[in-house]
Amino acid sequence: MVQLMNRTENETQAAVSPLEAPVREAAKPVVYDTKQLNLWYGSHHALKNIDLPIRENEVTAIIGPSGCGKSTYIKTLNRMVELVDGVRTSGEILYRGRNIFEAKYSVEELRTRVGMVFQKPNPFPKSIYDNIAYGPRIHGIKNKKVLDEIVEQSLRGAAIWDEVKDRLNTNAYSLSGGQQQRICIARALAIEPDVILMDEPTSALDPISTLKVEELVQELKENYSIIIVTHNMQQAARISDKTAFFLNGEVIEFDDTDKIFQNPADQRTEDYISGRFG
Amino acid sequence: MRITEQQPGANKRFIDPASVSKRMDGRKITNTVFKTLFFMATLVALLVLGILFYRILSQGLGFLSLDFFQNFASRFPEKAGIKAALVGSLWLMAVVAPVSMFLGIGTAIYLEEYAKKNRVNDFIRMNISNLAGVPSVVFGLLGLTIFVRALALGNSILAAGFTMSLLILPVIIVAAQEAIRAVPQHVREASYGMGATKWQTIVRVVLPSAIPGILTGSILALSRAIGETAPLIVIGVPVIIQFLPSGVMDTFTALPMQIYDWAKRPQADFQQVASAGIIVLMAFLLLMNSIAVLIRNKFQKRY
Ligand SMILES: Nc1ncnc2c1ncn2[C@@H]1O[C@H](COP(=O)(O)OP(=O)(O)O)[C@@H](O)[C@H]1O
Ligand SMILES: [Mg+2]
């Protein structure tokens, strides 16, 4: 386990250094392209003219003060925001080239490609096994052997297999908050997503659990594209490749994380990351 | 005071410890007075209940024999039995339980999970609670008009069962709505977030968590249906029945009807038969309520 973490750290540093070099590596393909997105809660204009291309196998961090629309934006990416009554949108979000607001687009299908991890760990009041098997089951997998394999693979993927393998049948609520959150990550992995959305996944966790989740995010980006909302700027700097700074429902600046944190183009970005407001 | 104002961060003091301790004695006396008052109120309720139990048990136990359960109604108190009424009440439950629970839970799911939050639906929600307060006689008249006459079901088990179902429907709906609402939104979001449809989320996440609450509420509502008399009188359910029903279209009698009939007879012995009937009815209710408590304690989910 420890070895695994160390290796990941080294790899991360290796991956970051080319970005600092004058010649940038070729841009990866765009997974999610947001074009002129606007969103209203009733009459409240919560997202304003958002343009944001999000690339494959990168960690994109979304930062900004409370109430600036970070959660709203990330919930719009899988259309969860529509659970709120009276939400209106305009503009486009292209996921793999197709507009998710198209009348014929099935939200259920979108959400099987795009997993989500929430701010507060929210396992089902079921066993650990049933939590992980939930996604595969709703998508029609009944074979016990297949489910067993998915459960193990997902729990390993979320770096929590060793901690829970002997008690897969106990209730997920018997675990600590940090473990619950990794169960929720494993549960999202079990639907074999393409993108993982995370809304402040560590804000309810202690520092050690936070570290574990951060390391996990680093590992996961090998296979998934990750969009993570975070309140914690060191976290964004540590784990993300790109950072978008939101303020009052607008994207003020979107660039390489190093650029945002070392040499921001906008005065407001600089003020925020240097802790002058927020 | 001036110094306090000049120091930023230091608060002004509004509570004077001396006057607080001066008023402390008075506050404690008020506390004791009210505590005693409320205890007395509880005592009165318990006393009345105790007297009621004592009267019924002392009068009825003597008539509570095996024969009492095996005999039909009779003109002679010592031969009178509760067989037809007991079996009739069980038949009634066999109709009321599935009909009222299916309609009640279905309505609650629709209102909580599917219906949009708009004025029309708010109006419906509000009026369901109001319906729970409508007197049972009114439901009896409704049943008489619709089921007994318009649908020509007569005074059958089915007609009475439908009427009783309507009567307890609002209570079941409200109980089920509360149980469904108690399921935290974040577990629904987890399910939707994985691509589950609304129906899958309801069946796999919402209902498993809400079922204990729904069952508890439903059982309590059903025990109300067992005790209700007025709607049965209005529908015209008979009392002297010398056979057991063989289907839902047969006529029947029920426990509260039988007790009511015995209680209004002039002979003193029949008063005691009525008490024996009440003991049976109360045992029935107690049993159902214990089942409800059991379900609540055993299956309640904690988050
Ligand atoms: N369900 C909602 N109904 C109405 N307004 C909302 C709702 N959720 C969020 N908002 C408003 O939208 C804005 C953005 O909120 P949110 O996306 O939660 O911010 P953040 O996650 O950046 O703290 C805030 O002003 C908030 O009050
Ligand atoms: Mg938020």
Coordinates of N, CA, C and O in Angstrom, one line a residue, chain A residues 80 83 85 108 111-112 114-116 118 120 122-126 134-135 137-139 173 187 191, chain B residues 116-117 185-187 189-198 200-201 204-205 208-209 301-303:
Chain A
M80 N -27.9 16.3 -12.9 CA -28.5 16.1 -11.6 C -29.2 17.3 -11.1 O -30.2 17.3 -10.3
L83 N -33.0 17.8 -10.7 CA -33.9 17.3 -9.6 C -34.5 18.5 -8.9 O -35.4 18.3 -8.1
D85 N -36.6 21.7 -8.6 CA -37.7 22.3 -9.3 C -37.4 23.7 -9.8 O -36.7 24.5 -9.1
E108 N -30.3 8.8 -18.0 CA -29.8 7.5 -17.3 C -28.5 7.0 -18.0 O -27.6 6.6 -17.3
R111 N -25.6 9.2 -17.1 CA -25.1 9.0 -15.7 C -24.4 7.7 -15.5 O -23.8 7.4 -14.5
T112 N -24.6 6.7 -16.5 CA -23.8 5.5 -16.4 C -22.4 5.7 -16.9 O -21.5 5.0 -16.6
V114 N -21.0 8.7 -16.5 CA -20.4 9.8 -15.7 C -20.7 9.5 -14.2 O -21.9 9.7 -13.8
G115 N -19.8 9.0 -13.5 CA -20.0 8.7 -12.1 C -19.9 10.0 -11.2 O -19.3 11.0 -11.6
M116 N -20.6 9.9 -10.0 CA -20.5 11.1 -9.2 C -20.2 10.7 -7.7 O -20.7 9.8 -7.2
F118 N -20.2 12.6 -3.9 CA -20.8 13.8 -3.3 C -20.0 14.3 -2.2 O -19.1 13.6 -1.7
K120 N -20.9 14.9 1.0 CA -21.1 14.1 2.2 C -21.1 12.6 1.8 O -21.9 12.3 0.9
N122 N -22.4 9.3 1.0 CA -23.8 8.9 1.0 C -24.0 7.5 0.6 O -24.7 7.2 -0.4
P123 N -23.4 6.5 1.3 CA -23.7 5.1 1.0 C -25.1 4.8 1.2 O -25.8 5.5 2.0
F124 N -25.6 3.7 0.6 CA -27.0 3.3 0.9 C -26.9 2.5 2.2 O -25.9 1.9 2.6
P125 N -28.0 2.5 3.0 CA -28.0 1.7 4.2 C -28.1 0.2 3.9 O -29.1 -0.4 4.3
K126 N -27.2 -0.2 3.2 CA -27.1 -1.6 2.8 C -25.7 -2.1 3.1 O -24.8 -1.4 3.5
Y134 N -24.7 -2.2 -6.5 CA -26.0 -1.5 -6.9 C -26.0 -1.0 -8.3 O -26.9 -1.3 -9.1
G135 N -24.9 -0.4 -8.8 CA -24.9 0.1 -10.1 C -25.0 -1.0 -11.2 O -25.9 -1.0 -12.0
R137 N -26.1 -3.9 -10.8 CA -27.4 -4.6 -10.8 C -28.5 -3.8 -11.5 O -29.3 -4.3 -12.2
I138 N -28.5 -2.4 -11.3 CA -29.6 -1.7 -12.0 C -29.4 -1.7 -13.5 O -30.3 -1.5 -14.2
H139 N -28.1 -2.0 -13.9 CA -27.9 -2.1 -15.3 C -28.0 -3.5 -15.8 O -27.6 -3.9 -16.9
Y173 N -22.6 1.8 6.8 CA -22.6 2.9 7.8 C -21.8 2.5 9.0 O -21.6 3.4 9.9
R187 N -18.2 2.6 -5.5 CA -19.5 2.4 -6.0 C -19.6 3.1 -7.4 O -20.2 2.6 -8.3
I191 N -19.8 1.2 -12.0 CA -20.5 1.4 -13.3 C -19.6 1.6 -14.4 O -20.0 1.9 -15.5
Chain B
K116 N -45.0 17.2 -9.1 CA -44.2 18.4 -9.0 C -44.7 19.2 -7.9 O -45.9 19.1 -7.5
K117 N -43.8 20.1 -7.4 CA -44.3 20.9 -6.3 C -45.0 22.2 -6.9 O -44.4 23.1 -7.3
Q185 N -32.6 12.7 1.1 CA -32.4 13.0 -0.3 C -31.1 12.5 -0.9 O -31.0 12.1 -2.0
H186 N -30.1 12.5 0.0 CA -28.7 12.2 -0.6 C -28.6 10.7 -1.0 O -27.8 10.4 -1.9
V187 N -29.4 9.8 -0.5 CA -29.3 8.5 -1.0 C -30.1 8.3 -2.3 O -29.7 7.5 -3.2
E189 N -30.1 10.8 -4.5 CA -29.1 11.3 -5.4 C -28.1 10.3 -5.8 O -27.7 10.2 -7.0
A190 N -27.6 9.5 -4.8 CA -26.6 8.5 -5.1 C -27.1 7.5 -6.2 O -26.4 7.2 -7.1
S191 N -28.4 7.2 -6.0 CA -29.0 6.2 -7.0 C -29.1 6.9 -8.4 O -28.7 6.3 -9.4
Y192 N -29.7 8.1 -8.4 CA -29.9 8.7 -9.7 C -28.5 8.9 -10.4 O -28.4 8.8 -11.6
G193 N -27.5 9.3 -9.5 CA -26.2 9.5 -10.0 C -25.5 8.4 -10.7 O -24.6 8.5 -11.4
M194 N -26.1 7.1 -10.5 CA -25.5 6.0 -11.2 C -26.3 5.5 -12.3 O -26.2 4.4 -12.9
G195 N -27.3 6.4 -12.7 CA -28.1 6.1 -13.9 C -29.3 5.3 -13.6 O -29.9 4.7 -14.5
A196 N -29.7 5.2 -12.3 CA -31.0 4.5 -12.0 C -32.2 5.3 -12.4 O -32.1 6.6 -12.4
T197 N -33.2 4.7 -12.9 CA -34.5 5.4 -13.2 C -35.2 5.7 -11.9 O -34.8 5.2 -10.8
K198 N -36.2 6.6 -12.0 CA -37.0 6.9 -10.8 C -37.6 5.6 -10.2 O -37.5 5.5 -9.0
Q200 N -36.6 2.5 -10.4 CA -35.5 1.7 -9.7 C -35.1 2.3 -8.4 O -34.9 1.6 -7.4
T201 N -35.0 3.6 -8.4 CA -34.7 4.3 -7.1 C -35.7 4.1 -6.1 O -35.4 3.8 -4.9
R204 N -35.6 0.2 -5.1 CA -34.4 -0.3 -4.4 C -33.9 0.5 -3.3 O -33.2 0.0 -2.4
V205 N -34.2 1.8 -3.3 CA -33.6 2.6 -2.2 C -34.7 3.2 -1.3 O -34.6 3.1 -0.1
P208 N -37.3 0.3 0.6 CA -36.7 -0.5 1.6 C -36.5 0.3 2.9 O -36.6 -0.2 4.0
S209 N -36.1 1.6 2.7 CA -35.9 2.4 3.9 C -37.3 2.8 4.5 O -37.4 3.0 5.7
K301 N -34.2 2.0 9.9 CA -32.8 2.2 9.4 C -32.2 3.4 10.0 O -32.9 4.4 10.3
R302 N -30.9 3.4 10.3 CA -30.3 4.6 10.8 C -29.2 5.0 9.9 O -28.5 4.2 9.3
Y303 N -29.1 6.3 9.7 CA -28.1 6.9 8.8 C -27.0 7.5 9.6 O -27.1 8.0 10.6

